[in-house]
Amino acid sequence: MVSLFMSVFSYGQLKDIGVPDIRNFTKQTYEAGTQNWQVERGKNDFIYFANNDGLLEFDGNHWQLYDLPNQSIVRSLAIDENGRIYLGQQNDFGYMEPGVDGKLRYHSLLELVPAEARNFEEVWRIHLTSFGVVFQSYTYLFIYRNKQMSMVELPNRLRFSFYVNGQLWVQDELEGIREYRQGQFFDLPGLELLKDKEVWTILPIFNNRLLIGTANHGVFTYDGSKLKAWTGPANQFLMANQVFSATRFMEAYYAFGTIQNGLLITDETGTIVQHINKKKGLQNNTILSVGTDQDNNLWLGLDNGIDYVDVSSPFTFMYDEEGLGATYTTLVYKGKLYVGTNHGLFVKDWPEEVDLNPEGFRLIPNTVGQVWCLEVHQEVILCGHNNGTYVIEGEEAKLVSNVNGAWTFLELKDQDEYLIGGNYNGLTLFKKDNDRQSWELVNEIKGFSESSKLIAQDKNGDIWMSHGFKGVFRIRLNQQLDSVIHYDFFNSNDGFPSNIYLNLMTVGDDIVFTSPNGIYEYDAALNRFERSEYYNSIFEEQKDIDYIKEDQFGNIWFVGENVPGVLRFQEDGTYNKVIGPFEKLSGHIISGFQHIETVDRQNTFITLVDGLAHYRPNYQANQEEKFNVFIRDVTNLHNGKAFNPSLMSPDIPEDSLIFQHKGNNLEFTYSCPDYNSFNNTEFSYFLENYSSEWSEWSEESSCEFMNLREGDYVFKVKAMDPFQLETETASFAFYIKPPWYRSIVAFTLYALFVLSLIGLTIWYMYYRVKISKRRERLKSLQEHRKQLQQYQREALISEREIVKLRNEKLRGKMIHLDKELANQTMSLVQKNKFMARLKEELKGLQNQATDSGMKSKVSLIISRIDKEFDDKKQKELFETYFDEVHEDFFKRLSETYPSLTPREQKLCAYIKMNIPTKEIAALQNISTRGIEISRYRLRKKLDLDRETNLGTFISNI
């Protein structure tokens, strides 16, 4: 398990090397007024500023401005132990405290002030005293206690007031500094000198003394009876640059904000520890207010902006005023600090003394250009430069090799008079000069021309070199060291995970190779490279380590994923891995050109893209100072309504934590006031009844949940700092109401509806059974009827068959009768024809006979023949037979055509029987012409046109 440590600066050891890390916050960042008149730390470690535009709050992640009803500048603020924030403005003062929803709301106390005293101008100081909250303006003291206001009338105008060591002091413009006690003012001995001086600060100092700072006359110490000028260079500086604000921190240090020249930090003796101004990173030199946070870091309210000074950090930074630029190497040797940059080689005295006007780094002549390395070999400083190799003596540089691009140098084992140099195009050989006081170039080593940035020698005398974009070379030199007789090349075919990003490093006598997949060592028996179990284990399997360096104390420094770290060597031979403090350097390391230089146990330098970092590792872990995470806002995205759980009252009504279903889209905003870890604090959250697991760690300080279903939820969030220490979990419980269609009332209605539906279903089923039975009966009846109808149809069919048979029989009989009638009629016709011929023959015989008797007999026969031609009898006989065949024909004919004569009716009968005209003429005993005339007359009576067939018409009667 990684052992991380949290560094908090131990009291009494404020760093005086370099400049602390400074964070600038512009008005565009915090979105409020330019000036910030006072800084205070709140109950939850939030930082509050008395700003031109109102009360400004910073929680470590978010800025928030609280507008006040009185639009005037906020000049003063104080925060009590309960978190109530008191504010002072022009002709108004009051306090802010959270409402039931946790949102800060302003409560003016002006109504407690008599109307005639309300023009009291600006409130410049607020003091939390044992006898109440004191609001000080130029003309009044107002004391607020137990919701009552008392007013102290002043004999003269005041400048400012101070509450120190349980005493309230005021500076009367005419009578000087006096103490207010129990309603009266008392003179203080020994302070007559300050009567005409503008006092801006009074702070406690050791031995029960006080430090009194004036605007233009410096700082004094006061022991209760005597006033003395503060000795030391700090006082001269403050006298010249006008003190405006000050605070005491770390129990023994003082931070003075000036009008003219930034911030001055001193100890109690007046010794200058740090001087920070615009040239060293502040936004401007006018500091209106100074405050501290829980880690004793400084917050500066400026005339234009806000600055944060991380004085508790183990890191400080060195920048040349003109800009060192990117640094690549550094070395401390014989009282000098050398820094190699892309501009050249710079130097300054070491250790440096605090100086209000420091000289800064000095460029060593003739070294302008890219510096790659600084190394000491046998008490000689060698500088690897783009131009070649320099020997550095003090602040002078001598070029000893013009072979371009000197990367590094390697002392050969058992041949200490020689030195191998790696350069852009291979290797060079150096040798101690004749007096062995310096190094001189022998020659370039032949037979090898690869860029040799990282080189080392193994126990066999072979030279190893790694090329970051090709692989690893093993080089063997000849005895004269002037040429390469053989070299081997190793890459991914020989065990490495890739051909690129392979870096040769040495730890003690071991040669190791870093890669994106861990650390590798050469296995001579296999002639290939294998992952090193030992080194990967002590680095806890960290990947992407590309720089390793062992210092003189056995500690192993490294850079992985662009973040430095150190394996601290322990007494038991193990290592303790420390990475937390170095997280703030993430993104500032030059990839591929890392360099860490350990001077001693208290001083380590790390090169950066924009200067040089100084690290002092003797910081002690402080487990008492815990950092916390807070849920700042819970916002209903539907209506914009928000809660602030971090300041919410425990007595908040439960219904206030209930959201309507249409407000089931929520945004949670959270923060962690761990100001040491700006932009490096990560958060993880979990929503009970929704999330299956905690979210991934992220620097995002807000999250949203959309379309939450109804139910109880608990939102939880935790934070983790760069040391991988986690906060306790902050939580917020709430309830989402169901939509109206899933509410209790709706479910009651649903239940009633379901019951009604069940009742209706039961009734409907009963009705369906009843209907079914009725349908069954109806179906049975229908089946019965259907069968009956079927029987009837079958009977009808049978009856029709019978009728058909009967009709066929009758038709056959009729046909038979018709034929018989026709036959009889034809017989009658033949008979009549025969009788007519016989009659004619008899008439002829009668005429020929002479015998009267014969004539008489013939006449008798003719008479008998005439009787046989009796039409009436024939008609009756014919009609009788015809009616048997054609029932009621004559009746229908008479009813339809009553004007027809019997003879015409008989003609119709003959025509119906299809008897030819000649035969009809014979039957009628008339000529054929007579029959035709009769047919014509008949057509007339029947009213037939020429197109109508007479026979067809009569057949249809």
PDB file of C-alpha atoms in Angstrom, residues 596-838:
ATOM      1  CA  ILE A 596      16.210  16.793  -9.486  1.00  0.00           C
ATOM      2  CA  GLU A 597      19.180  17.958  -7.446  1.00  0.00           C
ATOM      3  CA  THR A 598      19.489  17.197  -3.729  1.00  0.00           C
ATOM      4  CA  VAL A 599      21.874  19.636  -2.017  1.00  0.00           C
ATOM      5  CA  ASP A 600      21.363  18.357   1.513  1.00  0.00           C
ATOM      6  CA  ARG A 601      18.538  16.990   3.613  1.00  0.00           C
ATOM      7  CA  GLN A 602      16.842  20.395   3.717  1.00  0.00           C
ATOM      8  CA  ASN A 603      17.277  21.560   0.155  1.00  0.00           C
ATOM      9  CA  THR A 604      16.224  19.915  -3.075  1.00  0.00           C
ATOM     10  CA  PHE A 605      15.817  21.647  -6.439  1.00  0.00           C
ATOM     11  CA  ILE A 606      13.508  20.543  -9.242  1.00  0.00           C
ATOM     12  CA  THR A 607      13.739  22.068 -12.707  1.00  0.00           C
ATOM     13  CA  LEU A 608      10.523  23.371 -14.280  1.00  0.00           C
ATOM     14  CA  VAL A 609       9.227  24.733 -17.543  1.00  0.00           C
ATOM     15  CA  ASP A 610       9.003  28.192 -15.949  1.00  0.00           C
ATOM     16  CA  GLY A 611      11.707  28.425 -13.299  1.00  0.00           C
ATOM     17  CA  LEU A 612      13.136  26.410 -10.453  1.00  0.00           C
ATOM     18  CA  ALA A 613      11.299  24.792  -7.538  1.00  0.00           C
ATOM     19  CA  HIS A 614      12.876  24.532  -4.097  1.00  0.00           C
ATOM     20  CA  TYR A 615      11.661  21.720  -1.821  1.00  0.00           C
ATOM     21  CA  ARG A 616      12.285  21.461   1.886  1.00  0.00           C
ATOM     22  CA  PRO A 617      11.305  17.968   3.025  1.00  0.00           C
ATOM     23  CA  ASN A 618      11.414  18.432   6.812  1.00  0.00           C
ATOM     24  CA  TYR A 619       7.662  19.032   7.086  1.00  0.00           C
ATOM     25  CA  GLN A 620       5.740  17.140   9.723  1.00  0.00           C
ATOM     26  CA  ALA A 621       2.467  15.351   9.164  1.00  0.00           C
ATOM     27  CA  ASN A 622      -0.413  17.014  10.951  1.00  0.00           C
ATOM     28  CA  GLN A 623      -3.333  14.653  11.302  1.00  0.00           C
ATOM     29  CA  GLU A 624      -5.309  17.018  13.518  1.00  0.00           C
ATOM     30  CA  GLU A 625      -6.112  19.366  10.650  1.00  0.00           C
ATOM     31  CA  LYS A 626      -8.826  17.580   8.711  1.00  0.00           C
ATOM     32  CA  PHE A 627     -10.292  18.883   5.527  1.00  0.00           C
ATOM     33  CA  ASN A 628     -13.965  18.489   4.765  1.00  0.00           C
ATOM     34  CA  VAL A 629     -16.323  18.348   1.859  1.00  0.00           C
ATOM     35  CA  PHE A 630     -19.553  20.352   1.759  1.00  0.00           C
ATOM     36  CA  ILE A 631     -22.683  20.143  -0.343  1.00  0.00           C
ATOM     37  CA  ARG A 632     -23.055  23.783  -1.322  1.00  0.00           C
ATOM     38  CA  ASP A 633     -26.183  23.820  -3.435  1.00  0.00           C
ATOM     39  CA  VAL A 634     -28.965  21.483  -4.383  1.00  0.00           C
ATOM     40  CA  THR A 635     -30.765  23.156  -7.266  1.00  0.00           C
ATOM     41  CA  ASN A 636     -34.137  22.255  -8.676  1.00  0.00           C
ATOM     42  CA  LEU A 637     -33.493  22.695 -12.394  1.00  0.00           C
ATOM     43  CA  HIS A 638     -37.217  23.120 -13.052  1.00  0.00           C
ATOM     44  CA  ASN A 639     -37.741  26.293 -11.047  1.00  0.00           C
ATOM     45  CA  GLY A 640     -34.209  27.271 -10.002  1.00  0.00           C
ATOM     46  CA  LYS A 641     -34.971  26.875  -6.289  1.00  0.00           C
ATOM     47  CA  ALA A 642     -31.837  25.932  -4.337  1.00  0.00           C
ATOM     48  CA  PHE A 643     -30.799  24.675  -0.916  1.00  0.00           C
ATOM     49  CA  ASN A 644     -27.440  25.050   0.793  1.00  0.00           C
ATOM     50  CA  PRO A 645     -27.122  21.889   2.905  1.00  0.00           C
ATOM     51  CA  SER A 646     -23.737  22.943   4.337  1.00  0.00           C
ATOM     52  CA  LEU A 647     -25.393  25.851   6.161  1.00  0.00           C
ATOM     53  CA  MET A 648     -28.877  24.428   6.505  1.00  0.00           C
ATOM     54  CA  SER A 649     -30.558  24.531   9.891  1.00  0.00           C
ATOM     55  CA  PRO A 650     -31.154  21.164  11.562  1.00  0.00           C
ATOM     56  CA  ASP A 651     -34.681  22.387  12.332  1.00  0.00           C
ATOM     57  CA  ILE A 652     -35.641  22.719   8.694  1.00  0.00           C
ATOM     58  CA  PRO A 653     -39.233  21.485   8.090  1.00  0.00           C
ATOM     59  CA  GLU A 654     -39.336  18.065   6.525  1.00  0.00           C
ATOM     60  CA  ASP A 655     -41.582  19.258   3.720  1.00  0.00           C
ATOM     61  CA  SER A 656     -38.788  21.622   2.645  1.00  0.00           C
ATOM     62  CA  LEU A 657     -36.770  18.589   1.576  1.00  0.00           C
ATOM     63  CA  ILE A 658     -39.552  17.307  -0.643  1.00  0.00           C
ATOM     64  CA  PHE A 659     -39.442  17.983  -4.366  1.00  0.00           C
ATOM     65  CA  GLN A 660     -42.429  17.837  -6.654  1.00  0.00           C
ATOM     66  CA  HIS A 661     -42.123  15.262  -9.389  1.00  0.00           C
ATOM     67  CA  LYS A 662     -41.819  17.945 -12.044  1.00  0.00           C
ATOM     68  CA  GLY A 663     -38.766  19.081 -10.074  1.00  0.00           C
ATOM     69  CA  ASN A 664     -37.075  15.685 -10.349  1.00  0.00           C
ATOM     70  CA  ASN A 665     -34.089  17.125 -12.259  1.00  0.00           C
ATOM     71  CA  LEU A 666     -31.524  18.143  -9.642  1.00  0.00           C
ATOM     72  CA  GLU A 667     -28.039  19.628  -9.729  1.00  0.00           C
ATOM     73  CA  PHE A 668     -25.693  19.100  -6.804  1.00  0.00           C
ATOM     74  CA  THR A 669     -22.782  21.478  -6.259  1.00  0.00           C
ATOM     75  CA  TYR A 670     -20.106  20.637  -3.715  1.00  0.00           C
ATOM     76  CA  SER A 671     -16.762  21.969  -2.594  1.00  0.00           C
ATOM     77  CA  CYS A 672     -13.727  21.248  -0.488  1.00  0.00           C
ATOM     78  CA  PRO A 673     -11.960  24.209   1.159  1.00  0.00           C
ATOM     79  CA  ASP A 674      -8.565  22.546   0.903  1.00  0.00           C
ATOM     80  CA  TYR A 675      -6.709  25.536  -0.474  1.00  0.00           C
ATOM     81  CA  ASN A 676      -3.389  23.660  -0.521  1.00  0.00           C
ATOM     82  CA  SER A 677      -4.800  21.498  -3.299  1.00  0.00           C
ATOM     83  CA  PHE A 678      -6.153  23.992  -5.798  1.00  0.00           C
ATOM     84  CA  ASN A 679      -7.386  22.131  -8.891  1.00  0.00           C
ATOM     85  CA  ASN A 680      -6.004  18.863  -7.470  1.00  0.00           C
ATOM     86  CA  THR A 681      -8.906  17.912  -5.202  1.00  0.00           C
ATOM     87  CA  GLU A 682     -11.084  15.162  -6.632  1.00  0.00           C
ATOM     88  CA  PHE A 683     -14.659  14.220  -5.786  1.00  0.00           C
ATOM     89  CA  SER A 684     -16.731  11.072  -5.875  1.00  0.00           C
ATOM     90  CA  TYR A 685     -20.484  10.900  -5.311  1.00  0.00           C
ATOM     91  CA  PHE A 686     -23.214   8.344  -4.751  1.00  0.00           C
ATOM     92  CA  LEU A 687     -27.001   8.633  -4.803  1.00  0.00           C
ATOM     93  CA  GLU A 688     -28.768   6.053  -2.659  1.00  0.00           C
ATOM     94  CA  ASN A 689     -31.754   4.423  -4.335  1.00  0.00           C
ATOM     95  CA  TYR A 690     -30.265   5.318  -7.727  1.00  0.00           C
ATOM     96  CA  SER A 691     -26.520   4.667  -8.068  1.00  0.00           C
ATOM     97  CA  SER A 692     -25.086   1.171  -8.153  1.00  0.00           C
ATOM     98  CA  GLU A 693     -21.589   2.339  -7.154  1.00  0.00           C
ATOM     99  CA  TRP A 694     -19.607   5.453  -6.313  1.00  0.00           C
ATOM    100  CA  SER A 695     -18.688   7.617  -9.277  1.00  0.00           C
ATOM    101  CA  GLU A 696     -15.162   7.799 -10.642  1.00  0.00           C
ATOM    102  CA  TRP A 697     -12.921  10.377  -8.963  1.00  0.00           C
ATOM    103  CA  SER A 698     -13.118  13.661 -10.823  1.00  0.00           C
ATOM    104  CA  GLU A 699     -12.156  17.305 -10.351  1.00  0.00           C
ATOM    105  CA  GLU A 700     -15.679  18.316 -11.408  1.00  0.00           C
ATOM    106  CA  SER A 701     -17.464  19.932  -8.448  1.00  0.00           C
ATOM    107  CA  SER A 702     -21.043  19.438  -9.599  1.00  0.00           C
ATOM    108  CA  CYS A 703     -23.255  16.726 -10.999  1.00  0.00           C
ATOM    109  CA  GLU A 704     -26.804  16.364 -12.272  1.00  0.00           C
ATOM    110  CA  PHE A 705     -29.465  13.690 -11.930  1.00  0.00           C
ATOM    111  CA  MET A 706     -32.306  13.798 -14.418  1.00  0.00           C
ATOM    112  CA  ASN A 707     -35.807  12.283 -14.314  1.00  0.00           C
ATOM    113  CA  LEU A 708     -35.535  10.799 -10.830  1.00  0.00           C
ATOM    114  CA  ARG A 709     -38.404   8.529  -9.895  1.00  0.00           C
ATOM    115  CA  GLU A 710     -40.374   9.142  -6.763  1.00  0.00           C
ATOM    116  CA  GLY A 711     -38.918   7.929  -3.490  1.00  0.00           C
ATOM    117  CA  ASP A 712     -36.416   8.665  -0.739  1.00  0.00           C
ATOM    118  CA  TYR A 713     -32.874   9.516  -1.775  1.00  0.00           C
ATOM    119  CA  VAL A 714     -29.625  10.333   0.009  1.00  0.00           C
ATOM    120  CA  PHE A 715     -26.954  12.138  -1.972  1.00  0.00           C
ATOM    121  CA  LYS A 716     -23.426  11.495  -0.691  1.00  0.00           C
ATOM    122  CA  VAL A 717     -20.131  13.039  -1.716  1.00  0.00           C
ATOM    123  CA  LYS A 718     -16.539  12.747  -0.560  1.00  0.00           C
ATOM    124  CA  ALA A 719     -13.303  14.448  -1.556  1.00  0.00           C
ATOM    125  CA  MET A 720      -9.720  13.237  -1.923  1.00  0.00           C
ATOM    126  CA  ASP A 721      -6.617  15.426  -1.818  1.00  0.00           C
ATOM    127  CA  PRO A 722      -3.339  14.823  -3.699  1.00  0.00           C
ATOM    128  CA  PHE A 723      -2.105  12.767  -0.723  1.00  0.00           C
ATOM    129  CA  GLN A 724      -5.015  10.395  -1.428  1.00  0.00           C
ATOM    130  CA  LEU A 725      -6.531  11.206   1.940  1.00  0.00           C
ATOM    131  CA  GLU A 726     -10.308  11.151   1.870  1.00  0.00           C
ATOM    132  CA  THR A 727     -12.769  13.337   3.724  1.00  0.00           C
ATOM    133  CA  GLU A 728     -15.712  12.079   5.650  1.00  0.00           C
ATOM    134  CA  THR A 729     -18.854  11.789   3.578  1.00  0.00           C
ATOM    135  CA  ALA A 730     -21.269  14.705   3.346  1.00  0.00           C
ATOM    136  CA  SER A 731     -24.878  13.756   2.703  1.00  0.00           C
ATOM    137  CA  PHE A 732     -28.230  15.300   1.876  1.00  0.00           C
ATOM    138  CA  ALA A 733     -31.510  13.377   2.225  1.00  0.00           C
ATOM    139  CA  PHE A 734     -34.545  14.335   0.187  1.00  0.00           C
ATOM    140  CA  TYR A 735     -37.758  12.944  -1.194  1.00  0.00           C
ATOM    141  CA  ILE A 736     -39.183  13.108  -4.705  1.00  0.00           C
ATOM    142  CA  LYS A 737     -42.948  13.153  -4.809  1.00  0.00           C
ATOM    143  CA  PRO A 738     -44.632  10.872  -7.288  1.00  0.00           C
ATOM    144  CA  PRO A 739     -46.446  12.411 -10.264  1.00  0.00           C
ATOM    145  CA  TRP A 740     -50.139  12.972  -9.748  1.00  0.00           C
ATOM    146  CA  TYR A 741     -50.893   9.745 -11.557  1.00  0.00           C
ATOM    147  CA  ARG A 742     -48.726   7.837  -9.041  1.00  0.00           C
ATOM    148  CA  SER A 743     -49.805   9.727  -5.895  1.00  0.00           C
ATOM    149  CA  ILE A 744     -51.712   8.246  -2.942  1.00  0.00           C
ATOM    150  CA  VAL A 745     -54.884   9.967  -4.097  1.00  0.00           C
ATOM    151  CA  ALA A 746     -54.345   8.595  -7.576  1.00  0.00           C
ATOM    152  CA  PHE A 747     -53.711   5.089  -6.220  1.00  0.00           C
ATOM    153  CA  THR A 748     -56.860   5.406  -4.076  1.00  0.00           C
ATOM    154  CA  LEU A 749     -58.791   6.348  -7.176  1.00  0.00           C
ATOM    155  CA  TYR A 750     -57.052   3.507  -9.014  1.00  0.00           C
ATOM    156  CA  ALA A 751     -58.092   1.130  -6.207  1.00  0.00           C
ATOM    157  CA  LEU A 752     -61.675   2.357  -6.370  1.00  0.00           C
ATOM    158  CA  PHE A 753     -61.532   2.072 -10.103  1.00  0.00           C
ATOM    159  CA  VAL A 754     -60.114  -1.449  -9.866  1.00  0.00           C
ATOM    160  CA  LEU A 755     -62.755  -2.444  -7.320  1.00  0.00           C
ATOM    161  CA  SER A 756     -65.404  -0.940  -9.526  1.00  0.00           C
ATOM    162  CA  LEU A 757     -63.849  -2.714 -12.473  1.00  0.00           C
ATOM    163  CA  ILE A 758     -63.814  -5.985 -10.534  1.00  0.00           C
ATOM    164  CA  GLY A 759     -67.480  -5.455  -9.570  1.00  0.00           C
ATOM    165  CA  LEU A 760     -68.306  -4.534 -13.109  1.00  0.00           C
ATOM    166  CA  THR A 761     -66.361  -7.545 -14.311  1.00  0.00           C
ATOM    167  CA  ILE A 762     -68.227  -9.831 -11.917  1.00  0.00           C
ATOM    168  CA  TRP A 763     -71.506  -8.302 -12.980  1.00  0.00           C
ATOM    169  CA  TYR A 764     -70.443  -8.520 -16.573  1.00  0.00           C
ATOM    170  CA  MET A 765     -69.406 -12.148 -16.134  1.00  0.00           C
ATOM    171  CA  TYR A 766     -72.769 -12.868 -14.490  1.00  0.00           C
ATOM    172  CA  TYR A 767     -74.464 -11.011 -17.295  1.00  0.00           C
ATOM    173  CA  ARG A 768     -72.350 -12.881 -19.830  1.00  0.00           C
ATOM    174  CA  VAL A 769     -73.279 -16.209 -18.197  1.00  0.00           C
ATOM    175  CA  LYS A 770     -76.888 -15.159 -18.254  1.00  0.00           C
ATOM    176  CA  ILE A 771     -76.572 -14.025 -21.816  1.00  0.00           C
ATOM    177  CA  SER A 772     -74.676 -17.195 -22.598  1.00  0.00           C
ATOM    178  CA  LYS A 773     -77.457 -19.311 -21.165  1.00  0.00           C
ATOM    179  CA  ARG A 774     -79.975 -17.243 -23.043  1.00  0.00           C
ATOM    180  CA  ARG A 775     -77.862 -17.600 -26.136  1.00  0.00           C
ATOM    181  CA  GLU A 776     -77.650 -21.311 -25.532  1.00  0.00           C
ATOM    182  CA  ARG A 777     -81.407 -21.463 -25.245  1.00  0.00           C
ATOM    183  CA  LEU A 778     -81.756 -19.226 -28.262  1.00  0.00           C
ATOM    184  CA  LYS A 779     -79.174 -21.301 -30.053  1.00  0.00           C
ATOM    185  CA  SER A 780     -81.040 -24.466 -29.112  1.00  0.00           C
ATOM    186  CA  LEU A 781     -84.273 -22.865 -30.245  1.00  0.00           C
ATOM    187  CA  GLN A 782     -82.571 -21.669 -33.399  1.00  0.00           C
ATOM    188  CA  GLU A 783     -81.161 -25.122 -33.940  1.00  0.00           C
ATOM    189  CA  HIS A 784     -84.631 -26.510 -33.394  1.00  0.00           C
ATOM    190  CA  ARG A 785     -86.042 -23.918 -35.751  1.00  0.00           C
ATOM    191  CA  LYS A 786     -83.275 -24.572 -38.173  1.00  0.00           C
ATOM    192  CA  GLN A 787     -83.986 -28.286 -38.030  1.00  0.00           C
ATOM    193  CA  LEU A 788     -87.692 -27.531 -38.360  1.00  0.00           C
ATOM    194  CA  GLN A 789     -86.972 -25.234 -41.256  1.00  0.00           C
ATOM    195  CA  GLN A 790     -84.723 -27.903 -42.660  1.00  0.00           C
ATOM    196  CA  TYR A 791     -87.513 -30.401 -42.251  1.00  0.00           C
ATOM    197  CA  GLN A 792     -89.907 -27.912 -43.801  1.00  0.00           C
ATOM    198  CA  ARG A 793     -87.486 -27.220 -46.618  1.00  0.00           C
ATOM    199  CA  GLU A 794     -87.049 -30.924 -47.158  1.00  0.00           C
ATOM    200  CA  ALA A 795     -90.853 -31.393 -46.962  1.00  0.00           C
ATOM    201  CA  LEU A 796     -91.315 -28.481 -49.336  1.00  0.00           C
ATOM    202  CA  ILE A 797     -88.699 -29.950 -51.633  1.00  0.00           C
ATOM    203  CA  SER A 798     -90.429 -33.289 -51.377  1.00  0.00           C
ATOM    204  CA  GLU A 799     -93.779 -31.608 -51.929  1.00  0.00           C
ATOM    205  CA  ARG A 800     -92.301 -29.718 -54.863  1.00  0.00           C
ATOM    206  CA  GLU A 801     -90.969 -32.966 -56.177  1.00  0.00           C
ATOM    207  CA  ILE A 802     -94.410 -34.463 -55.761  1.00  0.00           C
ATOM    208  CA  VAL A 803     -96.010 -31.447 -57.385  1.00  0.00           C
ATOM    209  CA  LYS A 804     -93.383 -31.593 -60.075  1.00  0.00           C
ATOM    210  CA  LEU A 805     -94.064 -35.237 -60.624  1.00  0.00           C
ATOM    211  CA  ARG A 806     -97.728 -34.540 -60.475  1.00  0.00           C
ATOM    212  CA  ASN A 807     -97.369 -31.668 -62.890  1.00  0.00           C
ATOM    213  CA  GLU A 808     -95.187 -33.765 -65.108  1.00  0.00           C
ATOM    214  CA  LYS A 809     -97.852 -36.424 -64.938  1.00  0.00           C
ATOM    215  CA  LEU A 810    -100.541 -33.873 -65.597  1.00  0.00           C
ATOM    216  CA  ARG A 811     -98.415 -32.344 -68.320  1.00  0.00           C
ATOM    217  CA  GLY A 812     -98.007 -35.735 -69.834  1.00  0.00           C
ATOM    218  CA  LYS A 813    -101.705 -36.359 -69.459  1.00  0.00           C
ATOM    219  CA  MET A 814    -102.416 -32.935 -70.915  1.00  0.00           C
ATOM    220  CA  ILE A 815    -100.060 -33.644 -73.759  1.00  0.00           C
ATOM    221  CA  HIS A 816    -101.805 -36.920 -74.205  1.00  0.00           C
ATOM    222  CA  LEU A 817    -105.198 -35.261 -74.053  1.00  0.00           C
ATOM    223  CA  ASP A 818    -103.994 -32.507 -76.303  1.00  0.00           C
ATOM    224  CA  LYS A 819    -102.798 -35.113 -78.748  1.00  0.00           C
ATOM    225  CA  GLU A 820    -106.027 -36.946 -78.335  1.00  0.00           C
ATOM    226  CA  LEU A 821    -107.957 -33.714 -78.811  1.00  0.00           C
ATOM    227  CA  ALA A 822    -105.841 -32.949 -81.827  1.00  0.00           C
ATOM    228  CA  ASN A 823    -106.391 -36.456 -83.108  1.00  0.00           C
ATOM    229  CA  GLN A 824    -110.111 -36.188 -82.544  1.00  0.00           C
ATOM    230  CA  THR A 825    -110.125 -32.817 -84.145  1.00  0.00           C
ATOM    231  CA  MET A 826    -108.157 -34.172 -87.093  1.00  0.00           C
ATOM    232  CA  SER A 827    -110.499 -37.126 -87.230  1.00  0.00           C
ATOM    233  CA  LEU A 828    -113.389 -34.743 -87.250  1.00  0.00           C
ATOM    234  CA  VAL A 829    -111.663 -32.735 -89.942  1.00  0.00           C
ATOM    235  CA  GLN A 830    -111.104 -35.917 -91.962  1.00  0.00           C
ATOM    236  CA  LYS A 831    -114.615 -37.002 -91.257  1.00  0.00           C
ATOM    237  CA  ASN A 832    -116.005 -33.667 -92.339  1.00  0.00           C
ATOM    238  CA  LYS A 833    -113.850 -33.751 -95.440  1.00  0.00           C
ATOM    239  CA  PHE A 834    -115.015 -37.213 -96.134  1.00  0.00           C
ATOM    240  CA  MET A 835    -118.635 -36.320 -95.423  1.00  0.00           C
ATOM    241  CA  ALA A 836    -118.300 -33.237 -97.630  1.00  0.00           C
ATOM    242  CA  ARG A 837    -116.962 -35.351-100.531  1.00  0.00           C
ATOM    243  CA  LEU A 838    -119.571 -37.964 -99.900  1.00  0.00           C
TER     244      LEU A 838
END
